CSV table of C-alpha atoms and ligand atoms in Angstrom, one decimal:
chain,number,residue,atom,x,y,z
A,1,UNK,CA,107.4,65.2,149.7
A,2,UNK,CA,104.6,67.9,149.3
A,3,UNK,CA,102.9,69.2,152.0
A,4,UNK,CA,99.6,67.6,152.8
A,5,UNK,CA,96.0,69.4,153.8
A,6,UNK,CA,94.3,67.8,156.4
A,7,UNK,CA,91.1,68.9,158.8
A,8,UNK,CA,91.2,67.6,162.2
A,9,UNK,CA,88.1,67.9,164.5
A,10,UNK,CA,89.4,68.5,167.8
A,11,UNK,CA,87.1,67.4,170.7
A,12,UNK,CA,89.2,68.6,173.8
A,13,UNK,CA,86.4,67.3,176.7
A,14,UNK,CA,87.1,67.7,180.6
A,15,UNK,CA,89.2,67.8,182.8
A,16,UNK,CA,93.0,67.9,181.8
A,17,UNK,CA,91.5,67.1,178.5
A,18,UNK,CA,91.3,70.8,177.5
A,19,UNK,CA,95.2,71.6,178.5
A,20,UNK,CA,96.7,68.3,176.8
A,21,UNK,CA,95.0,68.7,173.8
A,22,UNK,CA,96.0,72.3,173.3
A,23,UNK,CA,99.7,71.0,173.9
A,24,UNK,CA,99.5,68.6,170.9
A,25,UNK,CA,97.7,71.0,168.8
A,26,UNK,CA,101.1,73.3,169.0
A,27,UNK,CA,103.3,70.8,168.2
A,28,UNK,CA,100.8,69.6,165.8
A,29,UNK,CA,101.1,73.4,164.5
A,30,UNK,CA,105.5,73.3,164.4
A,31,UNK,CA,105.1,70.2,162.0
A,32,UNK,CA,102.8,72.1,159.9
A,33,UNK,CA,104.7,75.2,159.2
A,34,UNK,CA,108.0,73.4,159.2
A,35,UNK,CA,107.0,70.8,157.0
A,36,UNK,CA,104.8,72.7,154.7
A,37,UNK,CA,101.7,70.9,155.4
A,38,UNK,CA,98.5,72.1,155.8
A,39,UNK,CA,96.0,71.2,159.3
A,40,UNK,CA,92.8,73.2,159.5
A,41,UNK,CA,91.6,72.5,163.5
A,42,UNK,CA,87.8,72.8,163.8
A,43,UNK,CA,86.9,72.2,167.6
A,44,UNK,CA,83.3,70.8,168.7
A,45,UNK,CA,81.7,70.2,171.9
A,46,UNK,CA,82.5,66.9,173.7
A,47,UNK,CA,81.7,64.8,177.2
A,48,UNK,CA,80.4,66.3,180.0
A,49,UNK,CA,81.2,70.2,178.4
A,50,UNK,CA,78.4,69.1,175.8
A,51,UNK,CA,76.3,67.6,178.1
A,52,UNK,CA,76.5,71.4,179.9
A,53,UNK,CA,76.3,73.1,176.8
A,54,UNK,CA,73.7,71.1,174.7
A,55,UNK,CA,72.3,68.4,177.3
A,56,UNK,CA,73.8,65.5,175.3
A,57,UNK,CA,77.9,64.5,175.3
A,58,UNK,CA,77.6,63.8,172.0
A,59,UNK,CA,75.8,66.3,169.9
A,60,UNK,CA,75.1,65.8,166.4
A,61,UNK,CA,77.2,68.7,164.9
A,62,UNK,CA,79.9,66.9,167.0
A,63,UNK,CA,79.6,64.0,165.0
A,64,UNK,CA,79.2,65.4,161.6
A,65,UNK,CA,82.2,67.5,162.3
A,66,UNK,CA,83.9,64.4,162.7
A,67,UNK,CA,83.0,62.3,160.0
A,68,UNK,CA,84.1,65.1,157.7
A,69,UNK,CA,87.7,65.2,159.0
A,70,UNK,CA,90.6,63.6,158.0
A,71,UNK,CA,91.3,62.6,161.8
A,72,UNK,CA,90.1,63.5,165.5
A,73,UNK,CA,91.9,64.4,168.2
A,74,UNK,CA,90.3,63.6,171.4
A,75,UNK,CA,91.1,64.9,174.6
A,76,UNK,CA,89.8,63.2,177.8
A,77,UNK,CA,86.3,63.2,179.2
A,78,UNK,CA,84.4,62.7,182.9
A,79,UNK,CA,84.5,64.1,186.1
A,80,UNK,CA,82.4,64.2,189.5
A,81,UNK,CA,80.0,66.9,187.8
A,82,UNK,CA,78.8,64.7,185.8
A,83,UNK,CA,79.1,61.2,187.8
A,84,UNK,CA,75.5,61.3,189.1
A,85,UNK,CA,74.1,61.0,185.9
A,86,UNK,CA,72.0,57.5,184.9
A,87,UNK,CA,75.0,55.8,183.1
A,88,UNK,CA,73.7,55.9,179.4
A,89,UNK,CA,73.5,60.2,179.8
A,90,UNK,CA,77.0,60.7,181.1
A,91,UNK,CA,79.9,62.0,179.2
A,92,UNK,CA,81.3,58.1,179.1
A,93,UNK,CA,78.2,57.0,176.8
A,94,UNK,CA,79.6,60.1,174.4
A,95,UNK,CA,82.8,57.5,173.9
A,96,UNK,CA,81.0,54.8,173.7
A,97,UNK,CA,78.6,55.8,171.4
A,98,UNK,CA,81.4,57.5,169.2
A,99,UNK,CA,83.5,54.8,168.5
A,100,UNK,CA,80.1,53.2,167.7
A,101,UNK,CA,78.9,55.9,165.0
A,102,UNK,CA,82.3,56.0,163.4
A,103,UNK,CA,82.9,52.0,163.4
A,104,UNK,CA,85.8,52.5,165.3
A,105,UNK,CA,86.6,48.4,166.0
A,106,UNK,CA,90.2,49.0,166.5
A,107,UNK,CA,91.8,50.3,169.4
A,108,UNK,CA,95.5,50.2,169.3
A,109,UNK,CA,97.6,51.0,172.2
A,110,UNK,CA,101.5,51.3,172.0
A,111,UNK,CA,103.4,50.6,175.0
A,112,UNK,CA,106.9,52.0,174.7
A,113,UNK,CA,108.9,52.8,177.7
A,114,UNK,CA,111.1,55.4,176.7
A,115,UNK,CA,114.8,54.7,177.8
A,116,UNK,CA,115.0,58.4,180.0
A,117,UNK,CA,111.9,57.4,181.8
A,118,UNK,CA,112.8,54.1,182.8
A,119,UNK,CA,113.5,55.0,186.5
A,120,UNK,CA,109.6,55.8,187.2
A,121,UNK,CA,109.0,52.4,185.8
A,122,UNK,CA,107.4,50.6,188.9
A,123,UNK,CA,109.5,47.4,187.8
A,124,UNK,CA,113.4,47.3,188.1
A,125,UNK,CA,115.2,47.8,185.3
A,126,UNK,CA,116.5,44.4,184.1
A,127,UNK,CA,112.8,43.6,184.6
A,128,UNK,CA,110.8,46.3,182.9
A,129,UNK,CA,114.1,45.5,179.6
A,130,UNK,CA,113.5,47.0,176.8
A,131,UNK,CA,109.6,46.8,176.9
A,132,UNK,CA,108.0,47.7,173.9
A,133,UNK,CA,104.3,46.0,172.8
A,134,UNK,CA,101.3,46.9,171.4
A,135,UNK,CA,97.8,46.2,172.8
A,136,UNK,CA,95.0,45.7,170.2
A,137,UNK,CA,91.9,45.8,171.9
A,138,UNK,CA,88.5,45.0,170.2
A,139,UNK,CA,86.9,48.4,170.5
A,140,UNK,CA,83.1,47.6,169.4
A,141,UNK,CA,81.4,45.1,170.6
A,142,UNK,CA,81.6,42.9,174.1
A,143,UNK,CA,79.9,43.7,177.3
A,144,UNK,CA,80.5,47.2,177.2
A,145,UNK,CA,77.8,47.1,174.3
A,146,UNK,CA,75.5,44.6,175.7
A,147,UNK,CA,72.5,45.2,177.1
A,148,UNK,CA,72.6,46.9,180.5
A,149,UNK,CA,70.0,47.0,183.0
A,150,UNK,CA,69.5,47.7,186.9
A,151,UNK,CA,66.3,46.8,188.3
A,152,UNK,CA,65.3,48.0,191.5
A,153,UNK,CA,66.3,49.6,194.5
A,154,UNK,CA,68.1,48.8,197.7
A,155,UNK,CA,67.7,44.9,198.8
A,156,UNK,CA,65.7,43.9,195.9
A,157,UNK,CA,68.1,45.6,193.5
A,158,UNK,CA,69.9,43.0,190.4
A,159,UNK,CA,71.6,44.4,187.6
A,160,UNK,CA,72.7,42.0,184.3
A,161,UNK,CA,75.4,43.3,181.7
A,162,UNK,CA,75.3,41.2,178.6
A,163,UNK,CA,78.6,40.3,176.7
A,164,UNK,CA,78.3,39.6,173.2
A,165,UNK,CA,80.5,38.4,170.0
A,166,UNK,CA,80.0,37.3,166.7
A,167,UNK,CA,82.2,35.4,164.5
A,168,UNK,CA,83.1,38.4,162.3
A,169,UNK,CA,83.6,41.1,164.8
A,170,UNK,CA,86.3,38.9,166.6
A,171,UNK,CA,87.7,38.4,163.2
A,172,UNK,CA,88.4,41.4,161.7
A,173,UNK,CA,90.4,42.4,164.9
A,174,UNK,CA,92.2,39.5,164.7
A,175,UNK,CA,92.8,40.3,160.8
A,176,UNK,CA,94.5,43.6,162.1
A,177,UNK,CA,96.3,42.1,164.6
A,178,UNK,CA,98.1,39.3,162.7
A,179,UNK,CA,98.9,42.0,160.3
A,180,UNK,CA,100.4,44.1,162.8
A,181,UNK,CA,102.2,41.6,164.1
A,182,UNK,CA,103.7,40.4,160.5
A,183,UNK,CA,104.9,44.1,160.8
A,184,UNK,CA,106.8,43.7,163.7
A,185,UNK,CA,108.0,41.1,165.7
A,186,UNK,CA,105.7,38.1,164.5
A,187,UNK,CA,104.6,37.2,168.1
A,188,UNK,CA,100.7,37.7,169.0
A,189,UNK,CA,99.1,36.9,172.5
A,190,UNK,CA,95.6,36.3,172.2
A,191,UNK,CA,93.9,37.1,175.9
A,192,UNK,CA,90.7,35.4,177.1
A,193,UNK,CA,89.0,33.6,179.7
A,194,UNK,CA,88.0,31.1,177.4
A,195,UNK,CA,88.1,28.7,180.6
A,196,UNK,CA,84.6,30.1,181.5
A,197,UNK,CA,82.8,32.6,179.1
A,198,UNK,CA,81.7,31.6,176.1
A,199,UNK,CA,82.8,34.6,174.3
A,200,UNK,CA,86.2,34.1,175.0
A,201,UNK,CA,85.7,30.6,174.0
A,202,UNK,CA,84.2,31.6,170.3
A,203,UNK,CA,87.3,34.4,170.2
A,204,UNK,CA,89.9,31.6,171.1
A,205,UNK,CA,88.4,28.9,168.2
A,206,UNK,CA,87.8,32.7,165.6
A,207,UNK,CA,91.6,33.4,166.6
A,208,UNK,CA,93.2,29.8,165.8
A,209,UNK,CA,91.6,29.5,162.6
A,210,UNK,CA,92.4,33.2,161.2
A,211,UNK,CA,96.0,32.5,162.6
A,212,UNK,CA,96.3,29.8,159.8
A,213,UNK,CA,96.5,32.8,157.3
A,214,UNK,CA,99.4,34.4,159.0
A,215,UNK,CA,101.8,31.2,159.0
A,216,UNK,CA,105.3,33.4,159.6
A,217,UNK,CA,103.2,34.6,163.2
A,218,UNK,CA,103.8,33.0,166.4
A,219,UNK,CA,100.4,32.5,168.3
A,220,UNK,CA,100.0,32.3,172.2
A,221,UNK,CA,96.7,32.2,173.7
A,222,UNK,CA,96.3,33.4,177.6
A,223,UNK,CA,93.9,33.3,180.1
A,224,UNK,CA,93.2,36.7,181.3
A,225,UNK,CA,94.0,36.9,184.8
A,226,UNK,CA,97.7,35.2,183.6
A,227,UNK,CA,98.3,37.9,181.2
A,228,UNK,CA,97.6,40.1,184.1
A,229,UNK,CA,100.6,38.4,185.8
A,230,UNK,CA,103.3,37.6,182.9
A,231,UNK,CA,102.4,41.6,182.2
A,232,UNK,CA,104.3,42.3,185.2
A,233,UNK,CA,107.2,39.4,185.6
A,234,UNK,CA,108.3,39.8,182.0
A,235,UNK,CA,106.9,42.2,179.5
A,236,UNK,CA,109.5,42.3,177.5
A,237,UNK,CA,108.2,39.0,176.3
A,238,UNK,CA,105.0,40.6,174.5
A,239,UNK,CA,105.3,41.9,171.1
A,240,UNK,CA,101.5,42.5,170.3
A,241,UNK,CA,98.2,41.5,172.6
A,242,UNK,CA,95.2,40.7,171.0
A,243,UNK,CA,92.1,40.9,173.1
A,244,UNK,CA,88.7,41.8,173.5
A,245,UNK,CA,87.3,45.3,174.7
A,246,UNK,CA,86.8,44.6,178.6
A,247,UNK,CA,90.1,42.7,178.6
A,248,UNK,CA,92.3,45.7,176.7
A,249,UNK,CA,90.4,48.2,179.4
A,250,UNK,CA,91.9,46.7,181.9
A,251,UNK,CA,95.7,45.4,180.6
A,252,UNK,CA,96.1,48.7,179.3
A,253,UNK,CA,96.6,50.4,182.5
A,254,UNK,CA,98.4,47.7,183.6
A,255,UNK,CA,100.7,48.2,180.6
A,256,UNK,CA,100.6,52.2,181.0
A,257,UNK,CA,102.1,52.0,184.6
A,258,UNK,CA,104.6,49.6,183.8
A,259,UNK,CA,106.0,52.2,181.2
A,260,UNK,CA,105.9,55.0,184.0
A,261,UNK,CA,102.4,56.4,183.9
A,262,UNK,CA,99.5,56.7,182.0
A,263,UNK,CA,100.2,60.0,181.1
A,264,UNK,CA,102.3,58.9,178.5
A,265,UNK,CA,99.9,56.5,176.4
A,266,UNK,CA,99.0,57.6,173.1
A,267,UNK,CA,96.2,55.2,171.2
A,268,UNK,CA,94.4,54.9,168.2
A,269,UNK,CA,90.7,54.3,167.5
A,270,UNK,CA,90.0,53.2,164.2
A,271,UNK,CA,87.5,51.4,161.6
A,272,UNK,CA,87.8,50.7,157.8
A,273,UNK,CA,90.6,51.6,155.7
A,274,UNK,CA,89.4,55.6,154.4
A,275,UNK,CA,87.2,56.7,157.6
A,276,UNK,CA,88.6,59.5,160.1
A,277,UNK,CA,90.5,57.5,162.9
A,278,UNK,CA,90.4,58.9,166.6
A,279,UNK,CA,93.4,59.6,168.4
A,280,UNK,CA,93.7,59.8,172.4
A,281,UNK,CA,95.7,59.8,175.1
A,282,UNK,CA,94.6,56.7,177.4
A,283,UNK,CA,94.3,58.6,180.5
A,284,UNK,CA,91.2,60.0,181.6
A,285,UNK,CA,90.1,63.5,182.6
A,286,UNK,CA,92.2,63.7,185.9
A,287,UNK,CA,90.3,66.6,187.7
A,288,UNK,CA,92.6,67.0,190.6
A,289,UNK,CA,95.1,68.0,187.9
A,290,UNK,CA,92.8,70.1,185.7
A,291,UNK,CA,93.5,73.9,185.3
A,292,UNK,CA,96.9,73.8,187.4
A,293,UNK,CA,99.2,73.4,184.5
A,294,UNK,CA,101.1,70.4,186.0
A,295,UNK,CA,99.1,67.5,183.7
A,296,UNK,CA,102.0,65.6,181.4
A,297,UNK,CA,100.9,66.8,177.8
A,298,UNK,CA,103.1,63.2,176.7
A,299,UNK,CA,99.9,61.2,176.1
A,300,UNK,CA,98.2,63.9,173.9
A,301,UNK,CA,101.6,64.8,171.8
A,302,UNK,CA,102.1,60.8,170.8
A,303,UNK,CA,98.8,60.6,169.6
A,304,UNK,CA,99.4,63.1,167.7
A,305,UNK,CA,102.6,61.7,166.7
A,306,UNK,CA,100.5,58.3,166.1
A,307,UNK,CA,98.2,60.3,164.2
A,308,UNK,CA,100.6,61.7,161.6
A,309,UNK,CA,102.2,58.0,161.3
A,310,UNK,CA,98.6,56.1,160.9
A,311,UNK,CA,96.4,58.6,159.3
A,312,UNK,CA,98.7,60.9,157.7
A,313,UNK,CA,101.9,58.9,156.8
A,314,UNK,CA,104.3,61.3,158.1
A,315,UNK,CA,106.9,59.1,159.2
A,316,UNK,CA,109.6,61.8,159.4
A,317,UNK,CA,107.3,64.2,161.0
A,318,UNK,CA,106.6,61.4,163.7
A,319,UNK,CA,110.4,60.7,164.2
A,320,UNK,CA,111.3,64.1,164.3
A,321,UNK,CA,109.0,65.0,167.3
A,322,UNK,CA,110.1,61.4,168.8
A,323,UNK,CA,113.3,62.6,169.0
A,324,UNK,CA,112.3,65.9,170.0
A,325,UNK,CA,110.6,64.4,173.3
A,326,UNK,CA,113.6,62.2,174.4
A,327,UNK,CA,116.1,64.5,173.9
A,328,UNK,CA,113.9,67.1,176.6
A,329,UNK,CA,113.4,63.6,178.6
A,330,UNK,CA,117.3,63.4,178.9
A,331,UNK,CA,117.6,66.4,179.7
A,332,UNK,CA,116.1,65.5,182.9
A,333,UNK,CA,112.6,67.6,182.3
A,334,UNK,CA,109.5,66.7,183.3
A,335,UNK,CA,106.0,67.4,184.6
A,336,UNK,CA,105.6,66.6,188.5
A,337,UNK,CA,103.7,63.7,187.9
A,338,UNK,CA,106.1,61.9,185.6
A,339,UNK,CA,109.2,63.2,188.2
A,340,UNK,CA,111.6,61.0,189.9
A,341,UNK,CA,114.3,62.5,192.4
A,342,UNK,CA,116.9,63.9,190.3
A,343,UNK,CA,114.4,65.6,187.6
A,344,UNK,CA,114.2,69.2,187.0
A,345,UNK,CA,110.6,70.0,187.1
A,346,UNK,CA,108.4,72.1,185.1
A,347,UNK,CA,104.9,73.2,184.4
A,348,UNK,CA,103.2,71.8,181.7
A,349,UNK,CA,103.3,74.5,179.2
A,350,UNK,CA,107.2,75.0,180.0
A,351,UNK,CA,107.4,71.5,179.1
A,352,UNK,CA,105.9,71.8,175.8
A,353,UNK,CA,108.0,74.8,175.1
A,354,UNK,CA,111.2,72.5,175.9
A,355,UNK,CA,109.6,70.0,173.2
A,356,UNK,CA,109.0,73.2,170.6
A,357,UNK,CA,112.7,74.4,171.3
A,358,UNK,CA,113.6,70.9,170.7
A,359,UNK,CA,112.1,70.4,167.5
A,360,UNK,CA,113.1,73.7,165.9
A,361,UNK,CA,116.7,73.3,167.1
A,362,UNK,CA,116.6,69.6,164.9
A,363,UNK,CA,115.6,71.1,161.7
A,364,UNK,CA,118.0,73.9,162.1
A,365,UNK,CA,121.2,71.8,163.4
A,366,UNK,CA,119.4,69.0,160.8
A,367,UNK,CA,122.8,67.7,159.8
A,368,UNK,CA,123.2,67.0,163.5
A,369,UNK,CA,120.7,64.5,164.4
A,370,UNK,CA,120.7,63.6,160.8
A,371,UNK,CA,117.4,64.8,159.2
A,372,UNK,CA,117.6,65.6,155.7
A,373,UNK,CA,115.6,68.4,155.7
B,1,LIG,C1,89.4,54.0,177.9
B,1,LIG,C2,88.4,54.5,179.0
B,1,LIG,C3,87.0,54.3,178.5
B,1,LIG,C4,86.8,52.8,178.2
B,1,LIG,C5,85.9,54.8,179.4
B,1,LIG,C6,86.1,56.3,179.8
B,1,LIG,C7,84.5,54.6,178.8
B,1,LIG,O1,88.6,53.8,180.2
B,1,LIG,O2,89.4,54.5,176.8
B,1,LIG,O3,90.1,53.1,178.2
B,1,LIG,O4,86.5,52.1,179.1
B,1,LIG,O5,86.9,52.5,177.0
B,2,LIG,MG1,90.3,52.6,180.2
């Protein structure tokens, strides 16, 4: 295949979000030059380091810059600097207010315990199985979009967060998700708490009827607080979770420490077929890791990874780095906060080095692990 040409913005943010990002930029860089593709990175201001730089987390050259790439890469944003600000003006609003601009309904979170890390799972073995899922979480719309208002002070105080859904946001998620699931498995869980909010109730009807189109998928719907529980007894049983954007917050963690840590969670932000997607790690801006070097670069190199799959269609590219990372994960290295006893621990950059070495020793020994390059 020829080599592609492709302009990421990069928006690296707070916090770890600087380090992690610079990781997956590098092996971003390897799949370049071995592959003969072209990525031109062009870096803007983002979260609270906009908010210090231009008094707003997400300035307007930050946003042009991204509708004109082919995909962002987002790093993480936040941290106590910035956590006395009124809520729309911190570096959160930036997020929220992206994914608004750039339409960006579709949140997709892949939760894959790799077999070398299955001993920092929190579940035991025969429970955690071979858990692999995806979480589709509505990304645009629901309470976090509402109107929100806190009147008042001390006593008096009341505050009101409005969730809202129409018909058609909660059905082209669902659209995406039955397709995904057609894809894989065939199995979709459809969370709500359709018991008491009527949002979850007009997601539950939305959901049924759109399922009708996707006759070869299998449709569960849960309440909330059971997929919670099931998420921990048996998640081997998911295969993808459809649910709205409070819901997928939440279960998303859940999900990410049942796969060893949140470190490790790529996702993918996305709206209609032909705009720029985001790409992310789920964990946030971790500041009592920031600038030590010991942050797990993991959840910043699969969304990369995720990147070249989605955006890019580099399905070899994706594997080879894959495999890359599990063969350093058998090895027994890792960052100290994905460690278990009989690891053999490294900084963060001598981590990503191990990945590098990894990845050039594949395409040179490439009739050992079988890549026809
Ligand atoms: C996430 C984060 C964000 C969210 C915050 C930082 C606004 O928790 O991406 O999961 O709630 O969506
Ligand atoms: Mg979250």
């Amino acid at each position: 295949m020829a080599g592609v040409t492709k302009t990421i913005a990069v928006l690296k943010g707070d916090g770890i979000g600087p380090e992690v990002t610079s990781a997956a930029i590098q092996i971003l860089e390897d799949c370049a030059k071995s592959f003969e593709h072209k990525f031109e990175f062009r870096e803007f201001a983002f979260g609270g380091a906009a908010i210090d730089q231009f008094g707003d987390p997400l300035p307007d050259d930050t946003l042009a810059g991204c509708r004109a790439s082919d995909a962002i890469l987002l790093g993480a944003i936040g941290g106590p600097k910035w956590d006395s600000l009124p809520l729309g003006k911190r570096p959160e609003a930036g997020l929220l207010k992206i994914r608004k601009e750039l339409g960006l309904y579709i949140n997709l979170r892949p939760i894959r315990l790799r077999p070398a890390l299955r001993g920092i799972s929190p579940l035991r073995r025969e429970r955690i199985a071979d858990c692999d899922f995806e979480i589709i979480r509505e990304l645009a719309g629901d309470i976090y979009f509402g109107a929100h208002e806190l009147h008042g002070t001390g006593a008096k105080a009341y505050a009101r967060d409005v969730a809202e859904y129409s018909v058609a946001e909660i059905e082209r998620i669902a659209r995406y998700a039955f397709g995904r699931a057609e894809s894989r498995n065939r199995r979709l869980a459809s969370v709500d708490k359709a018991n008491v909010l009527a949002t979850s109730s007009l997601w539950r009807q939305t959901v049924s009827r759109v399922a009708a189109d996707f006759p070869s998928v299998t449709v569960e719907h849960l309440y909330v607080d059971n997929a919670a529980m099931q998420l921990l007894l048996k998640p081997a049983q998911f295969d993808v979770i459809l649910t709205g954007n409070m819901f997928g917050d939440i279960l998303s963690d859940e999900a990410a420490a049942l796969a060893g840590s949140i470190g490790l969670i790529p996702s993918m932000s996305r709206g209609r077929d032909g705009f720029p997607a985001l790409y992310e790690p789920i964990h946030g801006s971790a500041p009592s890791l920031a600038g030590k070097d010991i942050a797990c670069p993991l959840g910043s190199i699969f969304s990369a990874v995720l990147m070249l799959r989605e955006s890019f269609g580099l399905e070899l590219e994706a594997q080879w780095i894959e495999a890359a990372i599990d063969h350093v994960l058998d090895h027994g290295f890792r960052t100290i906060d994905i460690s278990e006893p009989s690891a053999r621990n490294l900084t963060a950059s001598e981590f990503t080095g191990h990945i590098r070495a990894e990845l050039h020793d594949a395409l040179v020994h490439s009739e050992r692990y079988g890549w026809g390059v």
